[in-house]
Short mmCIF file of C-alpha atoms and ligand atoms in Angstrom, two decimals:
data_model
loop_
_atom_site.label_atom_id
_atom_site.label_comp_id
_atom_site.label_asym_id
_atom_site.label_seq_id
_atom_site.Cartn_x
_atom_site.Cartn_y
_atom_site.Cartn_z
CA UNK A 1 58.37 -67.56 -10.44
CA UNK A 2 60.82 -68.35 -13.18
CA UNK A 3 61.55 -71.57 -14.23
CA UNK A 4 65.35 -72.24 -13.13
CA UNK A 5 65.98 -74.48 -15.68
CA UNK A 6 64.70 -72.03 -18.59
CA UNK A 7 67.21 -69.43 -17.66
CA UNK A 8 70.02 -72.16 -18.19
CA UNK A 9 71.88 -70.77 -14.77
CA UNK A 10 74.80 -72.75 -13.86
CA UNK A 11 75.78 -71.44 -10.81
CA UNK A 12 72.81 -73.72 -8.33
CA UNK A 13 74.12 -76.40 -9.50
CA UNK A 14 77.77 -75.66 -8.87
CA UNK A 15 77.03 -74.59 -5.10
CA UNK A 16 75.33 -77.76 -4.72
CA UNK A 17 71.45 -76.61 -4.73
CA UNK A 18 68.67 -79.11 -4.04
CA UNK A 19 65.00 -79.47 -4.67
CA UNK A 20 62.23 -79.93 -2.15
CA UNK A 21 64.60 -80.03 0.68
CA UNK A 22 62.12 -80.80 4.04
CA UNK A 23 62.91 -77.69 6.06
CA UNK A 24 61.95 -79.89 9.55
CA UNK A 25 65.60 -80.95 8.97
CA UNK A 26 66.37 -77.34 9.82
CA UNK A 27 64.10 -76.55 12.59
CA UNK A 28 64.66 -76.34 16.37
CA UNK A 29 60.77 -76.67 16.32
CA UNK A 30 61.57 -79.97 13.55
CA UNK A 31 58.47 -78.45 12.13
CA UNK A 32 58.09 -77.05 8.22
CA UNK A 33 57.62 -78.23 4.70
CA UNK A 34 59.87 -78.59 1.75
CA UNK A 35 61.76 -76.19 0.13
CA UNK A 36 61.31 -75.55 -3.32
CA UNK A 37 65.75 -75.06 -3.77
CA UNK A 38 67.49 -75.23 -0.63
CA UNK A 39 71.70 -74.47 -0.50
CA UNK A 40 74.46 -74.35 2.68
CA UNK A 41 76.33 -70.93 2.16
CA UNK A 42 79.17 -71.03 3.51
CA UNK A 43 81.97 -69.02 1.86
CA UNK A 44 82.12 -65.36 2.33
CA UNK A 45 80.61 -63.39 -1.10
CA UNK A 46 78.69 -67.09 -1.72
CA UNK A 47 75.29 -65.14 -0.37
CA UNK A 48 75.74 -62.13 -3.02
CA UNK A 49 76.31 -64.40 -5.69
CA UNK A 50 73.65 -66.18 -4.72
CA UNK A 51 70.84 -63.40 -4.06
CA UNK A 52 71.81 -62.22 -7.57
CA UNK A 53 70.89 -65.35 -9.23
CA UNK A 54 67.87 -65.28 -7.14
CA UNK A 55 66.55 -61.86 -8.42
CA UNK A 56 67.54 -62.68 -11.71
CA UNK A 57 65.49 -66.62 -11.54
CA UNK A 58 62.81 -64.21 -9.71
CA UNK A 59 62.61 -66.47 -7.17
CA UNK A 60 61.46 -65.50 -3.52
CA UNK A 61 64.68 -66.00 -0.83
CA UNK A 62 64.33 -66.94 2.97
CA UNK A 63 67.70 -66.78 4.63
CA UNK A 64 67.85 -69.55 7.55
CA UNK A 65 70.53 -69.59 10.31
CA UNK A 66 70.04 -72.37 12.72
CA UNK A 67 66.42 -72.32 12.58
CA UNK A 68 65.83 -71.55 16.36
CA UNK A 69 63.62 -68.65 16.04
CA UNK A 70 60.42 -69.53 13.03
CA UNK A 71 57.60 -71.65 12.82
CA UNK A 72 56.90 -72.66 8.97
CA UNK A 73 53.99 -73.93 7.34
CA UNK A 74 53.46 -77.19 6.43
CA UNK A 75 53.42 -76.15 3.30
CA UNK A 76 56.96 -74.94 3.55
CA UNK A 77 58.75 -72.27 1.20
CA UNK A 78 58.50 -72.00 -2.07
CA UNK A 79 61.43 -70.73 -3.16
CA UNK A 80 64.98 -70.44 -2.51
CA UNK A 81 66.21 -71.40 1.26
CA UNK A 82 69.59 -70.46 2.06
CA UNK A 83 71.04 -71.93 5.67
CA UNK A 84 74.31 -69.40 6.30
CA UNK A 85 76.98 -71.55 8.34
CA UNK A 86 80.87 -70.91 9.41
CA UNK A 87 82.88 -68.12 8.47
CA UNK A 88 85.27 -66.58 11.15
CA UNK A 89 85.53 -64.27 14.08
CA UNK A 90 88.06 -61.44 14.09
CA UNK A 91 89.22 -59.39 17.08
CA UNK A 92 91.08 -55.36 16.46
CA UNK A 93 92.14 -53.81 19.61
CA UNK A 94 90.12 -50.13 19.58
CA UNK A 95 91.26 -48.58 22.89
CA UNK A 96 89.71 -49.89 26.18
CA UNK A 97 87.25 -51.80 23.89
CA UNK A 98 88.13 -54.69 21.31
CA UNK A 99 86.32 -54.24 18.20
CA UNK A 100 84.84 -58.08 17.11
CA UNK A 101 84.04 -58.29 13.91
CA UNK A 102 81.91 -62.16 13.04
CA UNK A 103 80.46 -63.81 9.86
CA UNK A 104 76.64 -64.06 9.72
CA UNK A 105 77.28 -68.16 9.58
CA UNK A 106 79.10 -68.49 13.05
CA UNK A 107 77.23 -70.23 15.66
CA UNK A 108 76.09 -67.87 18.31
CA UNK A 109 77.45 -69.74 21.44
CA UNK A 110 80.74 -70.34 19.60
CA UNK A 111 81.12 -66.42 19.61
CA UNK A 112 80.10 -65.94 22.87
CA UNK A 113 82.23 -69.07 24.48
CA UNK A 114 85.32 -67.36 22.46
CA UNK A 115 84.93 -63.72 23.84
CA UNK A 116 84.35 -64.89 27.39
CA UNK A 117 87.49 -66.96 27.07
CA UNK A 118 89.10 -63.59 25.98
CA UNK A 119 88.39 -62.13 29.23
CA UNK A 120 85.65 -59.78 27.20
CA UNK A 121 82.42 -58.55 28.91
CA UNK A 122 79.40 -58.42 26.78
CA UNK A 123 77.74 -61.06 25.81
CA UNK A 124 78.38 -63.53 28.91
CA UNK A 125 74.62 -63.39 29.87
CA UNK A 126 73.57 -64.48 26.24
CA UNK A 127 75.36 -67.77 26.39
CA UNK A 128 73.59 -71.19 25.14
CA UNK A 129 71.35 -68.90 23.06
CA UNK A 130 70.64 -71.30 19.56
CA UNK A 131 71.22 -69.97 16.51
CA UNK A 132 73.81 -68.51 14.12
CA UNK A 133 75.38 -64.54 14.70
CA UNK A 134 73.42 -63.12 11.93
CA UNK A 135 70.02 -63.54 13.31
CA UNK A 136 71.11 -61.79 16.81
CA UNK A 137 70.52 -58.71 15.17
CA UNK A 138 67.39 -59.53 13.76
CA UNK A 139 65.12 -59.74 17.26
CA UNK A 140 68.08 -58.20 18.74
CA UNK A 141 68.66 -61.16 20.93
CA UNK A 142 68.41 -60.97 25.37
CA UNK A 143 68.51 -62.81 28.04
CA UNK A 144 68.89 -62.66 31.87
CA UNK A 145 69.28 -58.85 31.95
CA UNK A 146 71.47 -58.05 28.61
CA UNK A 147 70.54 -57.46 25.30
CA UNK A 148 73.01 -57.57 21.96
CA UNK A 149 72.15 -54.16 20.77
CA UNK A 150 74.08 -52.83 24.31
CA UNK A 151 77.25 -54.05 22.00
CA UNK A 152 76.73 -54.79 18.64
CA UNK A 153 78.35 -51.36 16.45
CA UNK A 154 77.49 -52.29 13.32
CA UNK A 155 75.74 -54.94 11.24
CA UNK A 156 77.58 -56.08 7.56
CA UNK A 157 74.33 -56.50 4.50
CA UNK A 158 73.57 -56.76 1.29
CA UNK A 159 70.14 -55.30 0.65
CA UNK A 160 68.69 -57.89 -1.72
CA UNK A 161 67.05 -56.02 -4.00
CA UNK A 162 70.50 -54.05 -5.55
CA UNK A 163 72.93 -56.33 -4.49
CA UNK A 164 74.44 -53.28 -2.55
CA UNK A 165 77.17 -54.16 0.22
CA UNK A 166 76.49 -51.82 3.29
CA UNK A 167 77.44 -51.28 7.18
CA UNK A 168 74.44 -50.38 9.50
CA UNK A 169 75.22 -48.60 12.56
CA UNK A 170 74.10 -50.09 15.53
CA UNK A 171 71.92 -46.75 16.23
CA UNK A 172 69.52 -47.00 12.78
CA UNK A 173 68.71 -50.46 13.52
CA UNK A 174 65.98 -49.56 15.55
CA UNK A 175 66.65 -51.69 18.29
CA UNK A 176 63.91 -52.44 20.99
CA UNK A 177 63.03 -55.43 23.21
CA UNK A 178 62.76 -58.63 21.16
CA UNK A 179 62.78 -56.09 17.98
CA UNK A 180 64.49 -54.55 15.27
CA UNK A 181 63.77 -52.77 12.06
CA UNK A 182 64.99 -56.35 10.31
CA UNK A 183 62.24 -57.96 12.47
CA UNK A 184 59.81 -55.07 11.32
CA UNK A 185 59.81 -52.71 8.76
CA UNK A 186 62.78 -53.84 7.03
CA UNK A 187 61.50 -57.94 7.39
CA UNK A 188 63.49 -59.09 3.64
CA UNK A 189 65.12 -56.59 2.47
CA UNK A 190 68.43 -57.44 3.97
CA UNK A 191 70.58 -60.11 4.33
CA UNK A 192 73.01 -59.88 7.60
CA UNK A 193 76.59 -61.19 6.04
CA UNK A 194 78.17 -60.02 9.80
CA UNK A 195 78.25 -58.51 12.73
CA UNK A 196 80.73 -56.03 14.75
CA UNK A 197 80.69 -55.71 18.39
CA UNK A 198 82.40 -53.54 20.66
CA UNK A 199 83.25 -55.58 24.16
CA UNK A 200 84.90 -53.96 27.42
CA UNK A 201 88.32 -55.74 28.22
CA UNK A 202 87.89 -54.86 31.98
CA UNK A 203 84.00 -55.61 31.97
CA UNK A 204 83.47 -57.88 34.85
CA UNK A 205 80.37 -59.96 34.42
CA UNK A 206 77.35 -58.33 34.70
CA UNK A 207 74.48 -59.83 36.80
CA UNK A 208 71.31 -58.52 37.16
CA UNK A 209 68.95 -61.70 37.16
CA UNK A 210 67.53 -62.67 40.51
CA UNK A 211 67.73 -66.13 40.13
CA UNK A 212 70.95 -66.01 38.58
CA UNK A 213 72.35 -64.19 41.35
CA UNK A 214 71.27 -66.68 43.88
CA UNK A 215 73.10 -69.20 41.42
CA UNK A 216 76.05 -67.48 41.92
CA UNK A 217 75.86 -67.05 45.88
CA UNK A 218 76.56 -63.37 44.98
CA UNK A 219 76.23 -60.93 47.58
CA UNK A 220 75.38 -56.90 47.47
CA UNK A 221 78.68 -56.38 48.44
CA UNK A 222 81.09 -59.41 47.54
CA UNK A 223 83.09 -59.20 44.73
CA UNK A 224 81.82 -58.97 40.86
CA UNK A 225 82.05 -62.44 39.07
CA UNK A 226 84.60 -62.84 35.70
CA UNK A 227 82.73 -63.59 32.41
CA UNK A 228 83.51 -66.74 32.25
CA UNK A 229 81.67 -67.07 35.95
CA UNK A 230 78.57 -65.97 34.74
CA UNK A 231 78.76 -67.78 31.28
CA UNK A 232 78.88 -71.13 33.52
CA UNK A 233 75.97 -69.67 35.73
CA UNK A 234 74.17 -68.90 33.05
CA UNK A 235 74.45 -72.29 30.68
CA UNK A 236 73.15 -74.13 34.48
CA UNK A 237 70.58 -71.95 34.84
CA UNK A 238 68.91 -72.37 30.88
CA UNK A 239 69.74 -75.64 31.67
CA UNK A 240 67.38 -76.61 34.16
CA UNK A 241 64.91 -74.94 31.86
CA UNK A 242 65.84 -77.24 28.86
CA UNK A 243 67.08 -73.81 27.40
CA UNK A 244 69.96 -75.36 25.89
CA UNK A 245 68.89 -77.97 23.03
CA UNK A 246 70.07 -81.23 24.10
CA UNK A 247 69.44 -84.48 21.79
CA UNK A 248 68.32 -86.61 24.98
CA UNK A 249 65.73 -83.58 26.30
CA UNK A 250 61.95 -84.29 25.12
CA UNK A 251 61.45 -80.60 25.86
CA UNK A 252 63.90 -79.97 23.37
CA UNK A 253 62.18 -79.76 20.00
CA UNK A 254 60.89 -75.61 20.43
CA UNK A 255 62.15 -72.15 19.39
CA UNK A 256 62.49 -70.76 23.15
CA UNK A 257 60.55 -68.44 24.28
CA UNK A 258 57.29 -68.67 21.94
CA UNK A 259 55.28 -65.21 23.14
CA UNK A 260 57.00 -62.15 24.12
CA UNK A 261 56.52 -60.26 27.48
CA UNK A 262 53.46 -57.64 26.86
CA UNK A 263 53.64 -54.37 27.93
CA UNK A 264 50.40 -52.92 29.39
CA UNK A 265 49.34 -49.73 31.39
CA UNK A 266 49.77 -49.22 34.70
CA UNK A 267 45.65 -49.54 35.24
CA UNK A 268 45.71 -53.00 32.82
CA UNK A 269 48.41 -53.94 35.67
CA UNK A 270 46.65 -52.77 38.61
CA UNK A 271 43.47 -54.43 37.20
CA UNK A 272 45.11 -58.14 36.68
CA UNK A 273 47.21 -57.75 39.77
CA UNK A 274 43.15 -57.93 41.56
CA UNK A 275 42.23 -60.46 39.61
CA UNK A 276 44.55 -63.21 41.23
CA UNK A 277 46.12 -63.89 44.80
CA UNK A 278 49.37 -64.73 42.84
CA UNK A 279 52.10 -61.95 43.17
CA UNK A 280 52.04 -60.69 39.54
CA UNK A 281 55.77 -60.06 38.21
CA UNK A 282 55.30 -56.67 37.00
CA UNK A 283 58.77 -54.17 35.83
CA UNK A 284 58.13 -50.65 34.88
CA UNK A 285 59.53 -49.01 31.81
CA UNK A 286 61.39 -46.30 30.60
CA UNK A 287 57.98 -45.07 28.50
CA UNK A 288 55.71 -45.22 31.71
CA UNK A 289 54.51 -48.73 30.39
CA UNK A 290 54.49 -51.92 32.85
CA UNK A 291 56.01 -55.19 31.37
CA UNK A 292 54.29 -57.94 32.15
CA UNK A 293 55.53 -62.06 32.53
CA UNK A 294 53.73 -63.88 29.94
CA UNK A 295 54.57 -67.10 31.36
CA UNK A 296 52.53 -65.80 34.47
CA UNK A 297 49.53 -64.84 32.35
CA UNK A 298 49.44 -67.93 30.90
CA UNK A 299 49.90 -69.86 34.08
CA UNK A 300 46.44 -67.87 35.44
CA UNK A 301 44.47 -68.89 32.01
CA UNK A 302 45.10 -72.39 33.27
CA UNK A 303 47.94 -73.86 31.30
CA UNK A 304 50.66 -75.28 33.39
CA UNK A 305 54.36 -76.52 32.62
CA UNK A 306 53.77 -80.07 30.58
CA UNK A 307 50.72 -79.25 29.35
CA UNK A 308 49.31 -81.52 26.32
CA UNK A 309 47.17 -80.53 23.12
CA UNK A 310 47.41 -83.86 20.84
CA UNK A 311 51.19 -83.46 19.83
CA UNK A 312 52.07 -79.90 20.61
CA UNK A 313 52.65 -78.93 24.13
CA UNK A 314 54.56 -77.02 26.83
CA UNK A 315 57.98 -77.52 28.43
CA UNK A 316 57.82 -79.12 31.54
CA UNK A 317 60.39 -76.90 32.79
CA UNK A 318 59.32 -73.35 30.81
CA UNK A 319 55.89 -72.37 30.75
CA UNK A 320 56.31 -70.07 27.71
CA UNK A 321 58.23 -72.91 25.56
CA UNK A 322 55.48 -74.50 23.22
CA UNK A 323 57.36 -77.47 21.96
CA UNK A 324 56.54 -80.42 19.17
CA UNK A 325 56.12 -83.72 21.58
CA UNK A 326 57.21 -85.73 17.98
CA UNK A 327 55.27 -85.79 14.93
CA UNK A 328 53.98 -82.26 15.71
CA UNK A 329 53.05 -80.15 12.29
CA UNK A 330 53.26 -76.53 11.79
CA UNK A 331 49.11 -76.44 12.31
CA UNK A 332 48.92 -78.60 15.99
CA UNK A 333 51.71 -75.94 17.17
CA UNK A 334 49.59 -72.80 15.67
CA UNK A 335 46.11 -74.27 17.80
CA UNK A 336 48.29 -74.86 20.93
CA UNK A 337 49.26 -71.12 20.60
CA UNK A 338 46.14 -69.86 19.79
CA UNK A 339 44.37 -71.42 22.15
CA UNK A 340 46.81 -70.02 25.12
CA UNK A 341 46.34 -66.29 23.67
CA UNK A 342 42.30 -66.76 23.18
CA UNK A 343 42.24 -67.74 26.75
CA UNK A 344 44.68 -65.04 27.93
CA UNK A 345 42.86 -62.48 26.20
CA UNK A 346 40.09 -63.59 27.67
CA UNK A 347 40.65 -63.67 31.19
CA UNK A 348 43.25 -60.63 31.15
CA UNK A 349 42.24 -58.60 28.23
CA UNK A 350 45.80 -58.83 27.16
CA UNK A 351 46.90 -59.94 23.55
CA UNK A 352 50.26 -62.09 23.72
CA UNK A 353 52.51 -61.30 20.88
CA UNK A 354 54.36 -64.86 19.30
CA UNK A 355 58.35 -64.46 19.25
CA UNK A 356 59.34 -66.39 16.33
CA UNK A 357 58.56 -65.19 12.51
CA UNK A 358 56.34 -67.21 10.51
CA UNK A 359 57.55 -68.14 7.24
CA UNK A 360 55.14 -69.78 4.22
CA UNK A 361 51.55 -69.00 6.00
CA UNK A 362 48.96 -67.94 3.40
CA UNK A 363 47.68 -65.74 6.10
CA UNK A 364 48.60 -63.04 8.39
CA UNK A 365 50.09 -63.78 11.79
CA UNK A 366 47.23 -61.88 13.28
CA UNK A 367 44.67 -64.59 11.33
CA UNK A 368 46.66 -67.40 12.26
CA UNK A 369 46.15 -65.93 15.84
CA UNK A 370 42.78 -65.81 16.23
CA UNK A 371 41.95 -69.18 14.23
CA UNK A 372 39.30 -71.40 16.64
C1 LIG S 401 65.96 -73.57 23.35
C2 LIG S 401 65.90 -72.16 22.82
C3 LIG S 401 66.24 -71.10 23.66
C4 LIG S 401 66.20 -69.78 23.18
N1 LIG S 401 66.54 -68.77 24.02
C5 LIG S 401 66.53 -67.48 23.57
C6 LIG S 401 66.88 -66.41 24.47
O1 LIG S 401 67.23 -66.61 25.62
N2 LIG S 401 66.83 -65.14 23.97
C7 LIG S 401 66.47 -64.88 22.68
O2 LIG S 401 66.45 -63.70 22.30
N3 LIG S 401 66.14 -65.87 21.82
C8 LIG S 401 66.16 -67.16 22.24
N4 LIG S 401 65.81 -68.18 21.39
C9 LIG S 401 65.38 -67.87 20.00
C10 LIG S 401 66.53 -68.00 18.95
O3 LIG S 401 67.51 -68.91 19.37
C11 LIG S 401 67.20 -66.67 18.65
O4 LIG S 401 66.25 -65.73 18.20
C12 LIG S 401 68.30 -66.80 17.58
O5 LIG S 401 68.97 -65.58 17.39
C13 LIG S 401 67.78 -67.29 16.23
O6 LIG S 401 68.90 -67.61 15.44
P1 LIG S 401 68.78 -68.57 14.20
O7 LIG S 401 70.08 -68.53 13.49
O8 LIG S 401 68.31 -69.90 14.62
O9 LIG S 401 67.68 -67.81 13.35
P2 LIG S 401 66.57 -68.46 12.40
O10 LIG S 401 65.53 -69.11 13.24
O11 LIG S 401 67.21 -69.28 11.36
O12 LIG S 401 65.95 -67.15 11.74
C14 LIG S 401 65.19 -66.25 12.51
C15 LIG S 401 64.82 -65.04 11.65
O13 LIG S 401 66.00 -64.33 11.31
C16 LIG S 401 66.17 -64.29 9.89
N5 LIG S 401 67.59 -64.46 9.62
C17 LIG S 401 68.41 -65.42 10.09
N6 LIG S 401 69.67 -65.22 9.67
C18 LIG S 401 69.64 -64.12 8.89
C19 LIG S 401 70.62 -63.40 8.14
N7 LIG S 401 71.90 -63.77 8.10
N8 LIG S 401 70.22 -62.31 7.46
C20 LIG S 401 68.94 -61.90 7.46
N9 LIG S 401 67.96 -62.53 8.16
C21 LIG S 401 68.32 -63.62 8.86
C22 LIG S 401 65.33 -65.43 9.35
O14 LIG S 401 64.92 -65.20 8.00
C23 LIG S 401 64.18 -65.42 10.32
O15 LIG S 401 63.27 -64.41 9.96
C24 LIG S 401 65.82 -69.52 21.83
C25 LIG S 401 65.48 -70.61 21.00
C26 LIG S 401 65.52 -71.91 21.48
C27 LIG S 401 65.17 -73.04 20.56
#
């Protein structure tokens, strides 16, 4: 890397950069070393002028939203951290639809409370998701039955290599479950600067979710609930999950979900489904593949809700939420995690996949994984 100070750049120092910033500050998991320069970008064009500098000081970039979603080192990042924060949402009629059109810095739940105040159907099921807009693209973001690629259009970059400004159609993105291309094969060479969604003016809340349902006393044949119905149903449900971070919650230091749901074959199924007198939660999919409940899974290996390993742990309300009891580093979290999967794998012969990216490791996720 560079030395910053031998290229004689002004412009970190105008923005307001800082040195060794402690990245916990900007955790959900308040977990993660210092940053080697750390800046707020706020202002719309800030990030370009910004990455340039970067590829010009030759120094690595990680671009933070609200830091709901990573797990980083102890270590932390050396390099340049840049937390994206405000901008604006805009709304274009476009027919039956209304085009919305949001800065990468807005905070997700702000969009969604905005839209559902609209009257707009979309995004109601996503509410009191963490995070900023521009990392909803990145795992393309779900919960209780809807996913934001059904209504994201297009995604705003600057691929940080050229400095080139460019509009990514929802349908290159490469959109999966808990996946994208930015996730995978494209993991740093963008930076999302917005977002564009199309949302149905006449949508009525869409409810799929079981327990949601029963939430909302809906019946097969009673009338659809409004948006703004389910958004409320929704925000009590994550609730009583501690799925919305509240300051008072000791559950509340995690990044969600921390393993994803594995998909297995319909003889893995069959075989687990014999191994325990439990009903195993088991939902076919489109590619002839069975997706499995990894909080279920790890329930069997013998790790219930509130379970303790020195200061890591689990939620006691959500099985699958690994969470920092205080004082937790990087390292207790990563031999909580690995313990769960060694003794999932072992029992089920099924290899749980972590959600959240992990940033400033010296080794492979896979590594990490597997560590005793
Ligand atoms: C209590 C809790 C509940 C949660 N519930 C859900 C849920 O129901 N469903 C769900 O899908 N997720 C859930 N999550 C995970 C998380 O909130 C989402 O993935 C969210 O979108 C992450 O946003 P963020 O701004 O915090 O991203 P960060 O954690 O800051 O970043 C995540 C990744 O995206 C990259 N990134 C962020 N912003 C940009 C950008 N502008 N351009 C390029 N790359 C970027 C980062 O480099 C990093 O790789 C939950 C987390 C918590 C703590």
């Amino acid at each position: 890397m560079a030395q910053v100070e031998a290229l004689g750049l002004e412009m970190p120092a105008r923005l307001g950069l800082v040195e060794n910033e402690p990245l916990a500050a900007h955790t959900t998991f308040e977990v993660g070393g210092p940053a080697r320069y750390f800046l707020h970008c706020g202002a719309a064009g800030q990030s370009e002028e910004l990455l340039q500098w970067a590829r010009r000081a030759e120094i690595p970039v990680l671009v933070l939203g609200g830091g709901s979603n990573v797990l980083i080192s102890d270590r932390g990042f050396d390099g340049l951290v840049v937390l994206m924060s405000g901008g604006s949402i805009e709304l274009a009629s476009c027919g039956e639809q209304v085009r919305v059109r949001v800065d990468a810095g807005v905070e997700w739940d702000a969009l969604v409370e905005r839209v559902v105040h609209e009257g707009l159907g979309g995004l109601e099921c996503l509410s009191g998701i963490p995070g900023r807009v521009g990392a909803a693209p990145i795992q393309n973001i779900g919960a209780y039955g809807q996913e934001v690629a059904e209504t994201i259009d297009g995604v705003q970059v600057v691929e940080r290599a050229t400095g080139q400004k460019r509009r990514i159609s929802a349908n290159q993105c490469g959109f999966g479950y808990r996946s994208s291309h930015f996730k995978g094969k494209w993991r740093d060479r963008f930076v999302v600067t917005g977002v564009e969604f199309l949302l149905s003016r006449a949508a009525m809340g869409r409810v799929t979710y079981p327990d949601l349902r029963r939430h909302l006393g809906l019946t097969p044949d009673g009338p659809a609930p409004g948006p703004l119905a389910v958004r409320d149903g929704v925000l009590a449900v994550r609730r009583a999950k501690s799925m919305v971070i509240d300051a008072g919650d000791p559950n509340r230091r995690s990044a969600g979900s921390f393993f994803t749901n594995p998909f297995v074959t319909i003889e893995t199924a069959a075989a687990i489904r014999r191994q325990s007198d439990r009903q195993l939660p088991a939902y076919p999919a489109a590619d002839g593949s069975v997706k499995l409940s990894a909080a279920w899974l790890i329930e069997e290996a013998g790790f219930t809700r509130g379970y303790e390993l020195g200061r890591a742990g689990l939620s006691s309300r959500h099985t699958l939420a690994l969470i920092n009891r205080g004082g937790a580093t990087a390292q207790d979290l990563l031999s909580l995690a690995a313990k769960i999967r060694r003794q999932v794998r072992e029992m089920f012969g099924v290899t749980l996949t972590p959600e959240p990216v992990f940033v400033g490791f010296d080794q492979p996720v896979e590594a990490l994984m597997d560590q005793d």
